[in-house]
Amino acid sequence: MPALEKTTREVLDLAETHFKLQPGSLSAEDDFFKKLGIDSMQTLELLSRLENHFGIELPDYEVQGVSDFKTLAERIQSRL
Amino acid sequence: MKSFEGKALRWQWREGVLELTLDRPPANEIGTLMLGELEQFVRAAEALAPETSACILASGQKNGFSAGADLRELYQGAVALDGPASLAGVRSFLERIHAVLNWLDEAPFVTIAAVHGVCFGGGLELALVSDVLIADKMARFAFPELRLGLIPGFGGIPRLKRDLPNGFVRDLLLTGRSVNAARAQAVGLVAQLAAEGQALAIARSTAAQVVKFDPATRIAAKRFIKPLPREELRREIEIFCELFARPAVMSGLKRFVENSGPMPHQP
């Protein structure tokens, strides 16, 4: 599986687990703010969980304005 | 008095340990109410110091330790007053918060911050006075003040300069990004990492360890290792006030107050 697809899948799995959603209920193109209904504090928590999971740092300014899982995975991929 | 229940915080003393809990929704923003009660706390802590070995700084709010200064109050105050009166109010607030934080920084007992969630701006400046910072692994730290056209004003830069490598301080300050607890531990900002929801429990066990040491030795060690950067703290107030007088700051505060996006700490 290409690396980006694998990263995207891991991001989706992590979000589904953390927000207690059915496996497969999120897709790469979903707007996570709309789909998950998260506020600014939950956004930071999700950022921490992603950083801890992938063992990277993802500066806020790189994910500012990002709202879909695929673009988020691309940002993560650039730090792996 | 060995316990206090205020509107923004509460504290209690038990067996040589003072425990201060910030508890003002939504995220312990530090405004005049919080400052007034912190001043009350310091007066009580001074009186209790001879029989106190450790003090825990914690938060009762699920969102985190503190999101920083109450910027809505700051903005509303600046709108209501003319320039010179507004600046005089800001200077007075800074003088008072510096007095509180400087006393805590040099307190004759060991201060332990138990941090979870957001620890931003003025909240991080409060945590920085602690001798030992214990962080939940999901905690995040940031100095986002530059987005307002300001520098941190509660003693942040002098204390960061005292305690941490300059390269990390520049990254934190000049990018305004937030860093996670693991990174904060790697650079020495965080002393101990806690599992999710365990920071306060670990702070309490650390306080129980501190109580075992001889008070005079503990105070001597702390004074030797942790000098207060007085001149730089004074200079910080001057720089903050010089910057605050510019119109760009009001624009930055207005943008923040009106921002309902997911990252209001970013420009």
mmCIF file of N, CA and C in Angstrom, chain A residues 33 38-41 43-49 51-52 56-61 63-64, chain B residues 27 63 118 120 137-140 175 177-180 183 196 261-267:
data_model
loop_
_atom_site.group_PDB
_atom_site.id
_atom_site.type_symbol
_atom_site.label_atom_id
_atom_site.label_comp_id
_atom_site.label_asym_id
_atom_site.label_seq_id
_atom_site.Cartn_x
_atom_site.Cartn_y
_atom_site.Cartn_z
ATOM 1 N N PHE A 33 -14.189 18.605 10.872
ATOM 2 C CA PHE A 33 -14.882 19.524 11.792
ATOM 3 C C PHE A 33 -16.390 19.261 11.755
ATOM 4 N N ILE A 38 -15.992 18.827 16.265
ATOM 5 C CA ILE A 38 -15.019 19.157 17.314
ATOM 6 C C ILE A 38 -14.777 20.654 17.434
ATOM 7 N N ASP A 39 -14.473 21.085 18.666
ATOM 8 C CA ASP A 39 -14.185 22.503 18.924
ATOM 9 C C ASP A 39 -12.664 22.721 18.967
ATOM 10 N N SER A 40 -12.246 23.915 19.350
ATOM 11 C CA SER A 40 -10.814 24.241 19.305
ATOM 12 C C SER A 40 -10.003 23.374 20.274
ATOM 13 N N MET A 41 -10.557 23.094 21.445
ATOM 14 C CA MET A 41 -9.821 22.266 22.417
ATOM 15 C C MET A 41 -9.683 20.824 21.906
ATOM 16 N N THR A 43 -9.674 19.964 18.827
ATOM 17 C CA THR A 43 -8.751 19.997 17.692
ATOM 18 C C THR A 43 -7.317 19.832 18.181
ATOM 19 N N LEU A 44 -6.990 20.531 19.267
ATOM 20 C CA LEU A 44 -5.640 20.414 19.830
ATOM 21 C C LEU A 44 -5.391 19.016 20.385
ATOM 22 N N GLU A 45 -6.433 18.430 20.971
ATOM 23 C CA GLU A 45 -6.296 17.074 21.509
ATOM 24 C C GLU A 45 -6.039 16.089 20.364
ATOM 25 N N LEU A 46 -6.777 16.250 19.262
ATOM 26 C CA LEU A 46 -6.573 15.383 18.106
ATOM 27 C C LEU A 46 -5.152 15.549 17.552
ATOM 28 N N LEU A 47 -4.672 16.793 17.543
ATOM 29 C CA LEU A 47 -3.310 17.069 17.074
ATOM 30 C C LEU A 47 -2.292 16.321 17.947
ATOM 31 N N SER A 48 -2.493 16.366 19.259
ATOM 32 C CA SER A 48 -1.583 15.648 20.171
ATOM 33 C C SER A 48 -1.636 14.143 19.927
ATOM 34 N N ARG A 49 -2.841 13.624 19.727
ATOM 35 C CA ARG A 49 -2.965 12.181 19.512
ATOM 36 C C ARG A 49 -2.262 11.768 18.221
ATOM 37 N N GLU A 51 0.251 13.371 16.772
ATOM 38 C CA GLU A 51 1.699 13.508 16.979
ATOM 39 C C GLU A 51 2.239 12.323 17.781
ATOM 40 N N ASN A 52 1.528 11.947 18.834
ATOM 41 C CA ASN A 52 1.976 10.821 19.663
ATOM 42 C C ASN A 52 1.954 9.512 18.861
ATOM 43 N N ILE A 56 5.767 12.298 15.595
ATOM 44 C CA ILE A 56 6.219 13.503 14.875
ATOM 45 C C ILE A 56 5.718 14.748 15.600
ATOM 46 N N GLU A 57 6.176 15.911 15.118
ATOM 47 C CA GLU A 57 5.567 17.177 15.529
ATOM 48 C C GLU A 57 4.894 17.781 14.302
ATOM 49 N N LEU A 58 3.708 18.282 14.495
ATOM 50 C CA LEU A 58 2.935 18.864 13.404
ATOM 51 C C LEU A 58 2.542 20.284 13.824
ATOM 52 N N PRO A 59 3.331 21.277 13.419
ATOM 53 C CA PRO A 59 3.038 22.639 13.871
ATOM 54 C C PRO A 59 1.619 23.078 13.495
ATOM 55 N N ASP A 60 1.017 23.824 14.391
ATOM 56 C CA ASP A 60 -0.361 24.292 14.198
ATOM 57 C C ASP A 60 -0.547 24.984 12.845
ATOM 58 N N TYR A 61 0.480 25.783 12.449
ATOM 59 C CA TYR A 61 0.317 26.563 11.211
ATOM 60 C C TYR A 61 0.304 25.674 9.979
ATOM 61 N N VAL A 63 -1.387 22.796 9.887
ATOM 62 C CA VAL A 63 -2.716 22.169 9.801
ATOM 63 C C VAL A 63 -3.843 23.207 9.873
ATOM 64 N N GLN A 64 -3.455 24.458 10.092
ATOM 65 C CA GLN A 64 -4.461 25.518 10.106
ATOM 66 C C GLN A 64 -5.113 25.594 8.721
ATOM 67 N N ALA B 27 -11.515 27.923 30.530
ATOM 68 C CA ALA B 27 -10.164 27.346 30.570
ATOM 69 C C ALA B 27 -9.229 28.172 31.455
ATOM 70 N N ASN B 63 -10.640 21.420 30.179
ATOM 71 C CA ASN B 63 -9.942 21.906 28.989
ATOM 72 C C ASN B 63 -8.437 22.058 29.180
ATOM 73 N N VAL B 118 -4.619 22.382 27.627
ATOM 74 C CA VAL B 118 -3.918 23.573 27.142
ATOM 75 C C VAL B 118 -3.179 24.270 28.279
ATOM 76 N N PHE B 120 -1.298 27.592 27.729
ATOM 77 C CA PHE B 120 -0.913 28.587 26.733
ATOM 78 C C PHE B 120 -0.673 29.955 27.387
ATOM 79 N N LYS B 137 0.431 13.483 29.310
ATOM 80 C CA LYS B 137 1.035 13.309 27.975
ATOM 81 C C LYS B 137 0.224 13.961 26.859
ATOM 82 N N MET B 138 -1.027 14.382 27.157
ATOM 83 C CA MET B 138 -1.817 15.085 26.152
ATOM 84 C C MET B 138 -1.761 16.609 26.317
ATOM 85 N N ALA B 139 -0.953 17.107 27.242
ATOM 86 C CA ALA B 139 -0.850 18.561 27.447
ATOM 87 C C ALA B 139 -0.176 19.228 26.244
ATOM 88 N N ARG B 140 -0.531 20.498 26.018
ATOM 89 C CA ARG B 140 0.124 21.269 24.953
ATOM 90 C C ARG B 140 0.539 22.628 25.497
ATOM 91 N N THR B 175 7.394 31.376 16.296
ATOM 92 C CA THR B 175 6.423 30.715 15.412
ATOM 93 C C THR B 175 5.031 30.688 16.033
ATOM 94 N N ARG B 177 3.778 28.379 17.586
ATOM 95 C CA ARG B 177 3.195 27.036 17.503
ATOM 96 C C ARG B 177 3.059 26.425 18.892
ATOM 97 N N SER B 178 2.183 25.435 19.003
ATOM 98 C CA SER B 178 2.072 24.719 20.270
ATOM 99 C C SER B 178 2.893 23.440 20.181
ATOM 100 N N VAL B 179 3.449 23.026 21.299
ATOM 101 C CA VAL B 179 4.241 21.796 21.330
ATOM 102 C C VAL B 179 3.612 20.812 22.307
ATOM 103 N N ASN B 180 3.791 19.529 22.001
ATOM 104 C CA ASN B 180 3.200 18.504 22.861
ATOM 105 C C ASN B 180 4.093 18.230 24.080
ATOM 106 N N ARG B 183 7.658 16.621 23.520
ATOM 107 C CA ARG B 183 8.652 17.595 23.063
ATOM 108 C C ARG B 183 9.060 18.521 24.222
ATOM 109 N N GLU B 196 -2.437 9.816 30.772
ATOM 110 C CA GLU B 196 -3.636 10.671 30.689
ATOM 111 C C GLU B 196 -4.411 10.661 31.998
ATOM 112 N N GLY B 261 -13.055 30.129 15.013
ATOM 113 C CA GLY B 261 -12.449 29.005 14.297
ATOM 114 C C GLY B 261 -11.818 27.998 15.240
ATOM 115 N N PRO B 262 -11.292 26.901 14.661
ATOM 116 C CA PRO B 262 -10.736 25.833 15.492
ATOM 117 C C PRO B 262 -9.362 26.137 16.073
ATOM 118 N N MET B 263 -8.696 27.191 15.587
ATOM 119 C CA MET B 263 -7.371 27.514 16.122
ATOM 120 C C MET B 263 -7.265 29.004 16.420
ATOM 121 N N PRO B 264 -8.010 29.486 17.430
ATOM 122 C CA PRO B 264 -7.990 30.922 17.723
ATOM 123 C C PRO B 264 -6.637 31.426 18.224
ATOM 124 N N HIS B 265 -5.740 30.492 18.609
ATOM 125 C CA HIS B 265 -4.417 30.916 19.077
ATOM 126 C C HIS B 265 -3.462 31.182 17.918
ATOM 127 N N GLN B 266 -3.932 30.914 16.688
ATOM 128 C CA GLN B 266 -3.095 31.173 15.515
ATOM 129 C C GLN B 266 -3.560 32.463 14.828
ATOM 130 N N PRO B 267 -2.620 33.158 14.124
ATOM 131 C CA PRO B 267 -3.010 34.422 13.469
ATOM 132 C C PRO B 267 -3.940 34.182 12.286
#
